[in-house]
């Protein structure tokens, strides 16, 4: 489960990340990354943590399929949130293919996109045991 402090909730945060950040598309997901300014943190005295939000539209499938995709993406994000740079907001938008993609495949795509965007703090990154040769 993705801890509460690591979740994006407000639509303004989603909008700022998708419109003002950088993005990378993969086969089944699109990843948007934005860096928060220190003076705009939700809790200025609180810890600096990365936040993640998910967008799974009706194009992905019916409600059961969308919820399954969201659960799988939340699980993948929860395992990676510690390796993200603090003060980073990430929005993961699921594409139609995410409904049939395997969880390890979604994880590989997300890791690849985050590395490409420079959002992963390599000093704290946890290596994935199931990475393919194209991700090394």
mmCIF file of C-alpha atoms in Angstrom:
data_model
loop_
_atom_site.group_PDB
_atom_site.id
_atom_site.type_symbol
_atom_site.label_atom_id
_atom_site.label_comp_id
_atom_site.label_asym_id
_atom_site.label_seq_id
_atom_site.Cartn_x
_atom_site.Cartn_y
_atom_site.Cartn_z
ATOM 1 C CA UNK A 1 0.000 0.000 0.000
ATOM 2 C CA UNK A 2 1.249 3.472 -0.823
ATOM 3 C CA UNK A 3 1.594 5.466 2.442
ATOM 4 C CA UNK A 4 -0.660 8.511 2.775
ATOM 5 C CA UNK A 5 2.208 11.000 2.876
ATOM 6 C CA UNK A 6 3.339 9.755 -0.555
ATOM 7 C CA UNK A 7 0.006 10.297 -2.323
ATOM 8 C CA UNK A 8 -1.133 13.171 -4.495
ATOM 9 C CA UNK A 9 -4.704 14.183 -3.643
ATOM 10 C CA UNK A 10 -5.481 17.669 -4.909
ATOM 11 C CA UNK A 11 -6.414 18.190 -8.535
ATOM 12 C CA UNK A 12 -4.197 21.277 -8.563
ATOM 13 C CA UNK A 13 -1.183 19.064 -7.757
ATOM 14 C CA UNK A 14 -2.096 16.666 -10.571
ATOM 15 C CA UNK A 15 -2.557 19.602 -12.951
ATOM 16 C CA UNK A 16 0.745 21.225 -11.955
ATOM 17 C CA UNK A 17 2.603 17.959 -12.471
ATOM 18 C CA UNK A 18 1.056 17.042 -15.816
ATOM 19 C CA UNK A 19 1.189 20.537 -17.293
ATOM 20 C CA UNK A 20 4.335 21.958 -15.730
ATOM 21 C CA UNK A 21 6.546 18.897 -15.528
ATOM 22 C CA UNK A 22 8.361 16.638 -17.939
ATOM 23 C CA UNK A 23 6.907 13.436 -19.331
ATOM 24 C CA UNK A 24 7.983 10.183 -20.880
ATOM 25 C CA UNK A 25 5.707 7.733 -22.611
ATOM 26 C CA UNK A 26 6.104 3.987 -22.519
ATOM 27 C CA UNK A 27 4.016 1.241 -24.114
ATOM 28 C CA UNK A 28 1.425 0.998 -21.303
ATOM 29 C CA UNK A 29 1.955 4.137 -19.194
ATOM 30 C CA UNK A 30 2.867 7.803 -19.425
ATOM 31 C CA UNK A 31 4.915 9.205 -16.533
ATOM 32 C CA UNK A 32 4.885 12.910 -15.619
ATOM 33 C CA UNK A 33 7.462 14.286 -13.155
ATOM 34 C CA UNK A 34 7.609 17.701 -11.547
ATOM 35 C CA UNK A 35 9.812 19.120 -8.798
ATOM 36 C CA UNK A 36 8.075 21.068 -6.037
ATOM 37 C CA UNK A 37 9.566 24.302 -4.803
ATOM 38 C CA UNK A 38 10.448 24.135 -1.118
ATOM 39 C CA UNK A 39 8.224 27.117 -0.274
ATOM 40 C CA UNK A 40 5.172 25.413 -1.848
ATOM 41 C CA UNK A 41 5.282 22.174 0.136
ATOM 42 C CA UNK A 42 1.925 21.153 1.653
ATOM 43 C CA UNK A 43 3.480 20.910 5.132
ATOM 44 C CA UNK A 44 6.534 23.239 5.250
ATOM 45 C CA UNK A 45 7.715 21.784 8.565
ATOM 46 C CA UNK A 46 7.108 18.182 7.538
ATOM 47 C CA UNK A 47 9.454 15.721 5.932
ATOM 48 C CA UNK A 48 10.485 16.122 2.310
ATOM 49 C CA UNK A 49 8.967 13.147 0.510
ATOM 50 C CA UNK A 50 8.103 12.222 -3.036
ATOM 51 C CA UNK A 51 4.398 12.022 -3.898
ATOM 52 C CA UNK A 52 2.731 9.827 -6.505
ATOM 53 C CA UNK A 53 -0.657 10.071 -8.191
ATOM 54 C CA UNK A 54 -2.402 7.709 -10.599
ATOM 55 C CA UNK A 55 -4.725 8.429 -13.506
ATOM 56 C CA UNK A 56 -6.649 5.428 -14.851
ATOM 57 C CA UNK A 57 -9.341 6.597 -17.262
ATOM 58 C CA UNK A 58 -12.398 4.777 -18.566
ATOM 59 C CA UNK A 59 -10.491 4.082 -21.776
ATOM 60 C CA UNK A 60 -8.548 1.408 -19.854
ATOM 61 C CA UNK A 61 -11.701 -0.646 -19.345
ATOM 62 C CA UNK A 62 -14.672 -1.157 -17.051
ATOM 63 C CA UNK A 63 -14.488 -0.340 -13.342
ATOM 64 C CA UNK A 64 -13.179 -3.755 -12.273
ATOM 65 C CA UNK A 65 -10.318 -3.532 -14.771
ATOM 66 C CA UNK A 66 -9.494 0.079 -13.870
ATOM 67 C CA UNK A 67 -9.350 -0.739 -10.151
ATOM 68 C CA UNK A 68 -7.138 -3.765 -10.809
ATOM 69 C CA UNK A 69 -4.743 -1.624 -12.867
ATOM 70 C CA UNK A 70 -4.716 1.069 -10.163
ATOM 71 C CA UNK A 71 -3.962 -1.494 -7.415
ATOM 72 C CA UNK A 72 -1.094 -2.960 -9.418
ATOM 73 C CA UNK A 73 0.355 0.480 -10.177
ATOM 74 C CA UNK A 74 0.018 1.526 -6.505
ATOM 75 C CA UNK A 75 1.905 -1.597 -5.472
ATOM 76 C CA UNK A 76 4.674 -0.895 -7.994
ATOM 77 C CA UNK A 77 4.890 2.756 -6.911
ATOM 78 C CA UNK A 78 5.017 1.809 -3.224
ATOM 79 C CA UNK A 79 8.096 -0.329 -3.837
ATOM 80 C CA UNK A 80 9.823 2.531 -5.678
ATOM 81 C CA UNK A 81 8.827 5.625 -3.701
ATOM 82 C CA UNK A 82 11.858 5.413 -1.380
ATOM 83 C CA UNK A 83 14.210 5.712 -4.346
ATOM 84 C CA UNK A 84 12.531 8.863 -5.715
ATOM 85 C CA UNK A 85 14.118 12.237 -5.111
ATOM 86 C CA UNK A 86 12.389 14.195 -2.305
ATOM 87 C CA UNK A 87 10.188 17.140 -3.357
ATOM 88 C CA UNK A 88 9.228 15.271 -6.522
ATOM 89 C CA UNK A 89 5.688 14.744 -7.708
ATOM 90 C CA UNK A 90 4.987 11.871 -10.100
ATOM 91 C CA UNK A 91 1.768 11.212 -11.999
ATOM 92 C CA UNK A 92 1.430 7.832 -13.697
ATOM 93 C CA UNK A 93 -1.235 7.729 -16.403
ATOM 94 C CA UNK A 94 -2.312 4.251 -17.459
ATOM 95 C CA UNK A 95 -2.877 3.616 -21.153
ATOM 96 C CA UNK A 96 -5.200 0.984 -22.614
ATOM 97 C CA UNK A 97 -2.437 -1.664 -22.703
ATOM 98 C CA UNK A 98 -1.951 -1.457 -18.924
ATOM 99 C CA UNK A 99 -5.031 -3.657 -18.487
ATOM 100 C CA UNK A 100 -3.257 -6.650 -20.044
ATOM 101 C CA UNK A 101 0.336 -5.880 -19.026
ATOM 102 C CA UNK A 102 1.952 -7.921 -16.266
ATOM 103 C CA UNK A 103 2.995 -6.256 -13.000
ATOM 104 C CA UNK A 104 6.731 -6.869 -13.639
ATOM 105 C CA UNK A 105 6.330 -5.301 -17.067
ATOM 106 C CA UNK A 106 4.617 -2.243 -15.571
ATOM 107 C CA UNK A 107 7.422 -1.992 -13.009
ATOM 108 C CA UNK A 108 10.088 -2.141 -15.739
ATOM 109 C CA UNK A 109 8.320 0.559 -17.726
ATOM 110 C CA UNK A 110 7.952 2.809 -14.683
ATOM 111 C CA UNK A 111 11.584 2.355 -13.607
ATOM 112 C CA UNK A 112 12.769 3.073 -17.128
ATOM 113 C CA UNK A 113 10.650 6.232 -17.381
ATOM 114 C CA UNK A 114 11.738 7.534 -13.970
ATOM 115 C CA UNK A 115 15.408 6.958 -14.804
ATOM 116 C CA UNK A 116 14.942 8.743 -18.126
ATOM 117 C CA UNK A 117 13.369 11.722 -16.337
ATOM 118 C CA UNK A 118 16.102 11.796 -13.677
ATOM 119 C CA UNK A 119 13.631 11.351 -10.819
ATOM 120 C CA UNK A 120 15.351 8.350 -9.241
ATOM 121 C CA UNK A 121 17.960 8.962 -6.575
ATOM 122 C CA UNK A 122 20.474 6.297 -7.627
ATOM 123 C CA UNK A 123 22.153 6.269 -4.194
ATOM 124 C CA UNK A 124 18.988 4.889 -2.564
ATOM 125 C CA UNK A 125 17.593 2.942 -5.511
ATOM 126 C CA UNK A 126 16.628 -0.637 -4.768
ATOM 127 C CA UNK A 127 17.662 -2.877 -7.664
ATOM 128 C CA UNK A 128 14.901 -4.899 -9.241
ATOM 129 C CA UNK A 129 15.632 -8.604 -9.518
ATOM 130 C CA UNK A 130 13.450 -9.000 -12.593
ATOM 131 C CA UNK A 131 14.902 -6.278 -14.779
ATOM 132 C CA UNK A 132 15.374 -7.240 -18.373
ATOM 133 C CA UNK A 133 18.528 -6.724 -20.436
ATOM 134 C CA UNK A 134 17.062 -3.587 -22.041
ATOM 135 C CA UNK A 135 16.752 -1.856 -18.633
ATOM 136 C CA UNK A 136 20.338 -2.320 -17.511
#
